Amino acid sequence: MNASVGETVTITSSAIGLFGRYLISAGKNHFVSDQRAAAGGPGEAITAGELLLSSLGSCSLGLIQKNAAEQGIGLRDAATAVSFQRHATDPTRYEWIRIAVTLSGVTASQAEVLVGGFTSTCPIYNTLKRGGPVEISWTVS
């Protein structure tokens, strides 16, 4: 679901009869999400934290590819690994969030430009960064 500047995007989520299992609807897309097993849920489907990480991965790759195409940078391939660690004493926070970007077909300076394009424009990344430590790194192959 893409949002233009100023556009409101809404998803809905509903409990569906099994404790800790939810139906998520985003436009015409519907999927199941679970509460973590450690929190008493089924823990079989994607969890809220995993959805957060996947949104960072998706936003990063989308913006990196868009910027490469617009700038004529010959990006061959791109991948991300996004992770977080829960805070040891404050369950309402993450200790850290890390985004590792791997790009191929570009130079180190082009990678820096592409990753900078992501970090300067992704609202998900920037909202999270304001709330705590978010680290990003990249490698070129």
Short mmCIF file of N, CA and C in Angstrom, two decimals:
data_model
loop_
_atom_site.label_atom_id
_atom_site.label_comp_id
_atom_site.label_asym_id
_atom_site.label_seq_id
_atom_site.Cartn_x
_atom_site.Cartn_y
_atom_site.Cartn_z
N MET A 1 0.84 -1.17 0.00
CA MET A 1 0.00 0.00 0.00
C MET A 1 0.89 1.24 0.00
N ASN A 2 0.86 2.02 -1.03
CA ASN A 2 1.69 3.21 -1.13
C ASN A 2 0.91 4.42 -0.67
N ALA A 3 1.56 5.31 0.03
CA ALA A 3 0.93 6.53 0.51
C ALA A 3 1.66 7.72 -0.06
N SER A 4 0.91 8.63 -0.63
CA SER A 4 1.48 9.89 -1.08
C SER A 4 1.58 10.83 0.11
N VAL A 5 2.34 11.90 -0.06
CA VAL A 5 2.47 12.89 1.00
C VAL A 5 1.09 13.39 1.38
N GLY A 6 0.80 13.39 2.66
CA GLY A 6 -0.49 13.86 3.15
C GLY A 6 -1.61 12.85 3.08
N GLU A 7 -1.38 11.70 2.44
CA GLU A 7 -2.40 10.68 2.31
C GLU A 7 -2.49 9.87 3.60
N THR A 8 -3.71 9.53 3.97
CA THR A 8 -3.92 8.68 5.14
C THR A 8 -4.06 7.24 4.69
N VAL A 9 -3.33 6.34 5.32
CA VAL A 9 -3.41 4.92 5.05
C VAL A 9 -3.91 4.25 6.31
N THR A 10 -4.87 3.34 6.16
CA THR A 10 -5.42 2.63 7.30
C THR A 10 -5.39 1.14 7.03
N ILE A 11 -4.98 0.38 7.99
CA ILE A 11 -5.12 -1.07 7.94
C ILE A 11 -6.08 -1.43 9.06
N THR A 12 -6.69 -2.60 8.95
CA THR A 12 -7.54 -3.06 10.04
C THR A 12 -7.00 -4.39 10.55
N SER A 13 -7.20 -4.62 11.83
CA SER A 13 -6.81 -5.91 12.41
C SER A 13 -7.94 -6.33 13.34
N SER A 14 -8.21 -7.63 13.30
CA SER A 14 -9.31 -8.17 14.09
C SER A 14 -8.89 -9.47 14.74
N ALA A 15 -9.31 -9.65 16.00
CA ALA A 15 -9.13 -10.95 16.65
C ALA A 15 -10.05 -11.93 15.94
N ILE A 16 -9.57 -13.16 15.72
CA ILE A 16 -10.37 -14.08 14.90
C ILE A 16 -10.74 -15.38 15.62
N GLY A 17 -10.83 -15.34 16.93
CA GLY A 17 -11.34 -16.50 17.66
C GLY A 17 -10.31 -17.36 18.34
N LEU A 18 -9.07 -17.28 17.95
CA LEU A 18 -7.99 -18.00 18.61
C LEU A 18 -7.16 -16.96 19.34
N PHE A 19 -6.97 -17.12 20.64
CA PHE A 19 -6.22 -16.13 21.40
C PHE A 19 -4.87 -15.88 20.77
N GLY A 20 -4.57 -14.60 20.51
CA GLY A 20 -3.29 -14.22 19.97
C GLY A 20 -3.17 -14.31 18.47
N ARG A 21 -4.25 -14.59 17.76
CA ARG A 21 -4.21 -14.66 16.29
C ARG A 21 -5.11 -13.56 15.73
N TYR A 22 -4.59 -12.87 14.69
CA TYR A 22 -5.29 -11.70 14.17
C TYR A 22 -5.33 -11.73 12.65
N LEU A 23 -6.42 -11.21 12.10
CA LEU A 23 -6.53 -11.03 10.66
C LEU A 23 -6.19 -9.57 10.37
N ILE A 24 -5.20 -9.37 9.53
CA ILE A 24 -4.76 -8.04 9.15
C ILE A 24 -5.24 -7.79 7.72
N SER A 25 -5.86 -6.65 7.49
CA SER A 25 -6.32 -6.29 6.15
C SER A 25 -5.72 -4.94 5.78
N ALA A 26 -5.05 -4.93 4.65
CA ALA A 26 -4.45 -3.71 4.11
C ALA A 26 -4.92 -3.61 2.67
N GLY A 27 -5.93 -2.81 2.44
CA GLY A 27 -6.52 -2.74 1.11
C GLY A 27 -7.12 -4.09 0.75
N LYS A 28 -6.69 -4.65 -0.37
CA LYS A 28 -7.18 -5.95 -0.82
C LYS A 28 -6.29 -7.10 -0.35
N ASN A 29 -5.33 -6.80 0.50
CA ASN A 29 -4.41 -7.81 1.02
C ASN A 29 -4.80 -8.20 2.43
N HIS A 30 -4.88 -9.50 2.67
CA HIS A 30 -5.28 -10.01 3.98
C HIS A 30 -4.31 -11.11 4.40
N PHE A 31 -3.91 -11.07 5.66
CA PHE A 31 -3.00 -12.09 6.16
C PHE A 31 -3.17 -12.24 7.66
N VAL A 32 -2.61 -13.32 8.18
CA VAL A 32 -2.71 -13.63 9.60
C VAL A 32 -1.43 -13.18 10.29
N SER A 33 -1.59 -12.64 11.48
CA SER A 33 -0.46 -12.28 12.34
C SER A 33 -0.72 -12.89 13.71
N ASP A 34 0.34 -13.30 14.37
CA ASP A 34 0.22 -13.92 15.70
C ASP A 34 0.96 -13.12 16.75
N GLN A 35 0.47 -13.25 17.97
CA GLN A 35 1.23 -12.78 19.12
C GLN A 35 2.37 -13.78 19.34
N ARG A 36 3.50 -13.29 19.83
CA ARG A 36 4.65 -14.16 20.07
C ARG A 36 4.27 -15.29 21.03
N ALA A 37 4.86 -16.45 20.84
CA ALA A 37 4.62 -17.59 21.74
C ALA A 37 5.06 -17.24 23.15
N ALA A 38 6.16 -16.50 23.29
CA ALA A 38 6.66 -16.10 24.61
C ALA A 38 5.67 -15.21 25.35
N ALA A 39 4.75 -14.59 24.60
CA ALA A 39 3.73 -13.73 25.20
C ALA A 39 2.38 -14.43 25.30
N GLY A 40 2.35 -15.72 25.02
CA GLY A 40 1.13 -16.50 25.15
C GLY A 40 0.35 -16.72 23.87
N GLY A 41 0.85 -16.22 22.75
CA GLY A 41 0.16 -16.40 21.48
C GLY A 41 0.64 -17.65 20.77
N PRO A 42 0.03 -17.95 19.62
CA PRO A 42 0.44 -19.13 18.86
C PRO A 42 1.87 -19.04 18.33
N GLY A 43 2.31 -17.85 17.94
CA GLY A 43 3.68 -17.67 17.47
C GLY A 43 4.00 -18.39 16.18
N GLU A 44 2.99 -18.73 15.40
CA GLU A 44 3.23 -19.44 14.13
C GLU A 44 3.30 -18.49 12.94
N ALA A 45 2.44 -17.50 12.92
CA ALA A 45 2.42 -16.53 11.82
C ALA A 45 3.35 -15.37 12.15
N ILE A 46 3.54 -14.49 11.21
CA ILE A 46 4.40 -13.33 11.42
C ILE A 46 3.89 -12.52 12.62
N THR A 47 4.83 -12.03 13.41
CA THR A 47 4.47 -11.28 14.62
C THR A 47 4.59 -9.77 14.37
N ALA A 48 4.10 -8.99 15.31
CA ALA A 48 4.14 -7.53 15.17
C ALA A 48 5.56 -7.02 14.99
N GLY A 49 6.49 -7.52 15.79
CA GLY A 49 7.88 -7.10 15.66
C GLY A 49 8.46 -7.46 14.31
N GLU A 50 8.11 -8.64 13.80
CA GLU A 50 8.59 -9.06 12.49
C GLU A 50 7.98 -8.19 11.39
N LEU A 51 6.73 -7.78 11.58
CA LEU A 51 6.11 -6.87 10.61
C LEU A 51 6.83 -5.53 10.59
N LEU A 52 7.23 -5.05 11.76
CA LEU A 52 7.99 -3.81 11.84
C LEU A 52 9.31 -3.95 11.07
N LEU A 53 10.02 -5.04 11.31
CA LEU A 53 11.28 -5.27 10.61
C LEU A 53 11.07 -5.39 9.11
N SER A 54 10.02 -6.10 8.70
CA SER A 54 9.78 -6.27 7.27
C SER A 54 9.42 -4.94 6.61
N SER A 55 8.74 -4.06 7.33
CA SER A 55 8.42 -2.76 6.74
C SER A 55 9.69 -1.94 6.50
N LEU A 56 10.66 -2.04 7.40
CA LEU A 56 11.95 -1.37 7.18
C LEU A 56 12.69 -1.96 5.99
N GLY A 57 12.68 -3.29 5.88
CA GLY A 57 13.33 -3.94 4.75
C GLY A 57 12.69 -3.56 3.44
N SER A 58 11.38 -3.56 3.40
CA SER A 58 10.66 -3.23 2.18
C SER A 58 10.86 -1.77 1.78
N CYS A 59 10.77 -0.86 2.76
CA CYS A 59 10.97 0.56 2.48
C CYS A 59 12.39 0.81 1.99
N SER A 60 13.37 0.18 2.63
CA SER A 60 14.76 0.41 2.23
C SER A 60 15.00 -0.04 0.79
N LEU A 61 14.56 -1.24 0.47
CA LEU A 61 14.80 -1.75 -0.88
C LEU A 61 14.04 -0.96 -1.94
N GLY A 62 12.81 -0.58 -1.63
CA GLY A 62 12.02 0.20 -2.58
C GLY A 62 12.67 1.53 -2.90
N LEU A 63 13.12 2.23 -1.87
CA LEU A 63 13.73 3.54 -2.09
C LEU A 63 15.12 3.42 -2.72
N ILE A 64 15.87 2.41 -2.35
CA ILE A 64 17.19 2.21 -2.97
C ILE A 64 17.04 1.92 -4.46
N GLN A 65 16.12 1.04 -4.82
CA GLN A 65 15.90 0.74 -6.24
C GLN A 65 15.39 1.97 -7.00
N LYS A 66 14.47 2.69 -6.40
CA LYS A 66 13.91 3.90 -7.03
C LYS A 66 15.02 4.92 -7.28
N ASN A 67 15.82 5.17 -6.27
CA ASN A 67 16.89 6.16 -6.40
C ASN A 67 17.95 5.71 -7.41
N ALA A 68 18.27 4.42 -7.42
CA ALA A 68 19.24 3.91 -8.41
C ALA A 68 18.72 4.13 -9.82
N ALA A 69 17.46 3.82 -10.05
CA ALA A 69 16.88 4.00 -11.38
C ALA A 69 16.87 5.47 -11.78
N GLU A 70 16.45 6.34 -10.86
CA GLU A 70 16.38 7.77 -11.16
C GLU A 70 17.75 8.38 -11.43
N GLN A 71 18.78 7.87 -10.76
CA GLN A 71 20.12 8.43 -10.90
C GLN A 71 20.98 7.68 -11.90
N GLY A 72 20.42 6.67 -12.54
CA GLY A 72 21.17 5.91 -13.53
C GLY A 72 22.31 5.08 -12.94
N ILE A 73 22.15 4.67 -11.69
CA ILE A 73 23.16 3.84 -11.03
C ILE A 73 22.84 2.38 -11.35
N GLY A 74 23.82 1.63 -11.83
CA GLY A 74 23.62 0.26 -12.28
C GLY A 74 23.53 -0.76 -11.15
N LEU A 75 22.57 -0.61 -10.30
CA LEU A 75 22.37 -1.55 -9.20
C LEU A 75 21.94 -2.90 -9.76
N ARG A 76 22.72 -3.95 -9.47
CA ARG A 76 22.37 -5.29 -9.94
C ARG A 76 21.45 -6.01 -8.97
N ASP A 77 21.77 -5.90 -7.70
CA ASP A 77 21.00 -6.64 -6.70
C ASP A 77 21.05 -5.88 -5.38
N ALA A 78 20.03 -6.11 -4.56
CA ALA A 78 19.98 -5.46 -3.25
C ALA A 78 19.29 -6.39 -2.28
N ALA A 79 19.76 -6.39 -1.04
CA ALA A 79 19.15 -7.20 0.01
C ALA A 79 19.34 -6.48 1.34
N THR A 80 18.46 -6.76 2.29
CA THR A 80 18.62 -6.22 3.64
C THR A 80 18.42 -7.33 4.66
N ALA A 81 19.08 -7.18 5.78
CA ALA A 81 18.82 -7.99 6.97
C ALA A 81 18.51 -6.99 8.08
N VAL A 82 17.32 -7.05 8.63
CA VAL A 82 16.88 -6.10 9.64
C VAL A 82 16.64 -6.87 10.93
N SER A 83 17.15 -6.35 12.03
CA SER A 83 17.00 -7.05 13.31
C SER A 83 16.80 -6.05 14.43
N PHE A 84 16.27 -6.54 15.53
CA PHE A 84 16.19 -5.73 16.74
C PHE A 84 16.50 -6.61 17.92
N GLN A 85 16.83 -5.97 19.03
CA GLN A 85 16.97 -6.68 20.30
C GLN A 85 16.05 -5.98 21.28
N ARG A 86 15.24 -6.77 21.96
CA ARG A 86 14.37 -6.20 22.99
C ARG A 86 15.22 -5.68 24.13
N HIS A 87 14.76 -4.61 24.73
CA HIS A 87 15.46 -4.02 25.86
C HIS A 87 15.41 -4.99 27.04
N ALA A 88 16.53 -5.13 27.75
CA ALA A 88 16.64 -6.11 28.83
C ALA A 88 15.74 -5.80 30.01
N THR A 89 15.52 -4.53 30.31
CA THR A 89 14.74 -4.19 31.51
C THR A 89 13.47 -3.41 31.22
N ASP A 90 13.32 -2.89 30.01
CA ASP A 90 12.13 -2.12 29.64
C ASP A 90 11.45 -2.80 28.47
N PRO A 91 10.40 -3.58 28.72
CA PRO A 91 9.75 -4.33 27.65
C PRO A 91 9.01 -3.45 26.64
N THR A 92 8.93 -2.15 26.90
CA THR A 92 8.25 -1.26 25.97
C THR A 92 9.20 -0.68 24.93
N ARG A 93 10.47 -1.09 24.96
CA ARG A 93 11.46 -0.52 24.05
C ARG A 93 12.34 -1.61 23.43
N TYR A 94 12.96 -1.24 22.33
CA TYR A 94 14.01 -2.07 21.75
C TYR A 94 15.34 -1.50 22.18
N GLU A 95 16.28 -2.37 22.47
CA GLU A 95 17.65 -1.94 22.80
C GLU A 95 18.29 -1.30 21.58
N TRP A 96 18.07 -1.94 20.41
CA TRP A 96 18.58 -1.42 19.15
C TRP A 96 17.81 -2.03 17.99
N ILE A 97 17.88 -1.34 16.88
CA ILE A 97 17.38 -1.82 15.59
C ILE A 97 18.54 -1.66 14.62
N ARG A 98 18.81 -2.71 13.84
CA ARG A 98 19.91 -2.67 12.88
C ARG A 98 19.42 -3.05 11.49
N ILE A 99 19.90 -2.32 10.52
CA ILE A 99 19.58 -2.58 9.12
C ILE A 99 20.90 -2.78 8.39
N ALA A 100 21.12 -3.96 7.87
CA ALA A 100 22.33 -4.24 7.10
C ALA A 100 21.93 -4.38 5.63
N VAL A 101 22.45 -3.50 4.82
CA VAL A 101 22.10 -3.46 3.39
C VAL A 101 23.28 -4.02 2.60
N THR A 102 23.00 -4.91 1.66
CA THR A 102 24.01 -5.45 0.76
C THR A 102 23.61 -5.08 -0.66
N LEU A 103 24.51 -4.39 -1.35
CA LEU A 103 24.25 -3.94 -2.72
C LEU A 103 25.32 -4.48 -3.64
N SER A 104 24.94 -4.85 -4.85
CA SER A 104 25.95 -5.28 -5.82
C SER A 104 25.77 -4.50 -7.11
N GLY A 105 26.90 -4.32 -7.78
CA GLY A 105 26.90 -3.57 -9.03
C GLY A 105 27.12 -2.08 -8.84
N VAL A 106 27.44 -1.67 -7.61
CA VAL A 106 27.66 -0.25 -7.33
C VAL A 106 28.99 -0.07 -6.61
N THR A 107 29.49 1.14 -6.64
CA THR A 107 30.70 1.48 -5.89
C THR A 107 30.30 1.82 -4.45
N ALA A 108 31.29 1.92 -3.59
CA ALA A 108 31.02 2.30 -2.20
C ALA A 108 30.38 3.68 -2.13
N SER A 109 30.83 4.62 -2.93
CA SER A 109 30.23 5.97 -2.89
C SER A 109 28.80 5.96 -3.43
N GLN A 110 28.53 5.14 -4.43
CA GLN A 110 27.15 5.03 -4.92
C GLN A 110 26.26 4.38 -3.86
N ALA A 111 26.79 3.38 -3.17
CA ALA A 111 26.03 2.74 -2.09
C ALA A 111 25.68 3.75 -1.01
N GLU A 112 26.64 4.59 -0.67
CA GLU A 112 26.40 5.62 0.34
C GLU A 112 25.28 6.56 -0.10
N VAL A 113 25.28 6.94 -1.36
CA VAL A 113 24.23 7.81 -1.90
C VAL A 113 22.88 7.10 -1.84
N LEU A 114 22.85 5.84 -2.25
CA LEU A 114 21.58 5.10 -2.27
C LEU A 114 21.03 4.87 -0.87
N VAL A 115 21.88 4.49 0.06
CA VAL A 115 21.44 4.29 1.43
C VAL A 115 21.02 5.62 2.05
N GLY A 116 21.75 6.68 1.74
CA GLY A 116 21.37 8.01 2.21
C GLY A 116 20.02 8.45 1.68
N GLY A 117 19.70 8.07 0.46
CA GLY A 117 18.39 8.36 -0.11
C GLY A 117 17.28 7.67 0.66
N PHE A 118 17.55 6.45 1.09
CA PHE A 118 16.58 5.73 1.93
C PHE A 118 16.43 6.40 3.28
N THR A 119 17.55 6.63 3.98
CA THR A 119 17.46 7.15 5.34
C THR A 119 16.92 8.58 5.38
N SER A 120 17.06 9.33 4.31
CA SER A 120 16.56 10.71 4.32
C SER A 120 15.09 10.81 3.93
N THR A 121 14.51 9.73 3.39
CA THR A 121 13.12 9.86 2.92
C THR A 121 12.14 8.84 3.47
N CYS A 122 12.60 7.77 4.10
CA CYS A 122 11.68 6.74 4.58
C CYS A 122 11.03 7.18 5.90
N PRO A 123 9.70 7.35 5.92
CA PRO A 123 9.04 7.78 7.15
C PRO A 123 9.09 6.71 8.25
N ILE A 124 9.14 5.46 7.89
CA ILE A 124 9.21 4.40 8.90
C ILE A 124 10.56 4.48 9.62
N TYR A 125 11.63 4.53 8.85
CA TYR A 125 12.97 4.63 9.41
C TYR A 125 13.10 5.88 10.29
N ASN A 126 12.68 7.01 9.78
CA ASN A 126 12.86 8.26 10.51
C ASN A 126 12.00 8.35 11.76
N THR A 127 10.81 7.78 11.74
CA THR A 127 9.98 7.74 12.94
C THR A 127 10.64 6.89 14.01
N LEU A 128 11.14 5.72 13.61
CA LEU A 128 11.81 4.84 14.57
C LEU A 128 13.11 5.46 15.08
N LYS A 129 13.86 6.10 14.21
CA LYS A 129 15.13 6.69 14.62
C LYS A 129 14.93 7.77 15.69
N ARG A 130 13.85 8.49 15.61
CA ARG A 130 13.57 9.52 16.61
C ARG A 130 13.29 8.91 17.98
N GLY A 131 12.87 7.64 18.00
CA GLY A 131 12.51 7.00 19.26
C GLY A 131 13.63 6.23 19.93
N GLY A 132 14.73 6.02 19.25
CA GLY A 132 15.80 5.24 19.85
C GLY A 132 16.87 4.92 18.85
N PRO A 133 17.84 4.14 19.27
CA PRO A 133 18.98 3.86 18.39
C PRO A 133 18.62 2.94 17.23
N VAL A 134 18.79 3.45 16.03
CA VAL A 134 18.64 2.66 14.81
C VAL A 134 19.95 2.77 14.07
N GLU A 135 20.58 1.65 13.79
CA GLU A 135 21.87 1.64 13.08
C GLU A 135 21.67 1.12 11.68
N ILE A 136 22.43 1.66 10.75
CA ILE A 136 22.39 1.14 9.38
C ILE A 136 23.82 0.99 8.87
N SER A 137 24.05 -0.10 8.16
CA SER A 137 25.35 -0.33 7.51
C SER A 137 25.09 -0.89 6.14
N TRP A 138 26.12 -0.84 5.29
CA TRP A 138 25.97 -1.43 3.98
C TRP A 138 27.28 -2.00 3.51
N THR A 139 27.14 -2.97 2.63
CA THR A 139 28.30 -3.56 1.99
C THR A 139 28.04 -3.61 0.49
N VAL A 140 29.10 -3.64 -0.25
CA VAL A 140 29.02 -3.71 -1.70
C VAL A 140 29.74 -4.98 -2.12
N SER A 141 29.12 -5.70 -3.05
CA SER A 141 29.79 -6.93 -3.53
C SER A 141 30.00 -6.85 -5.02
#
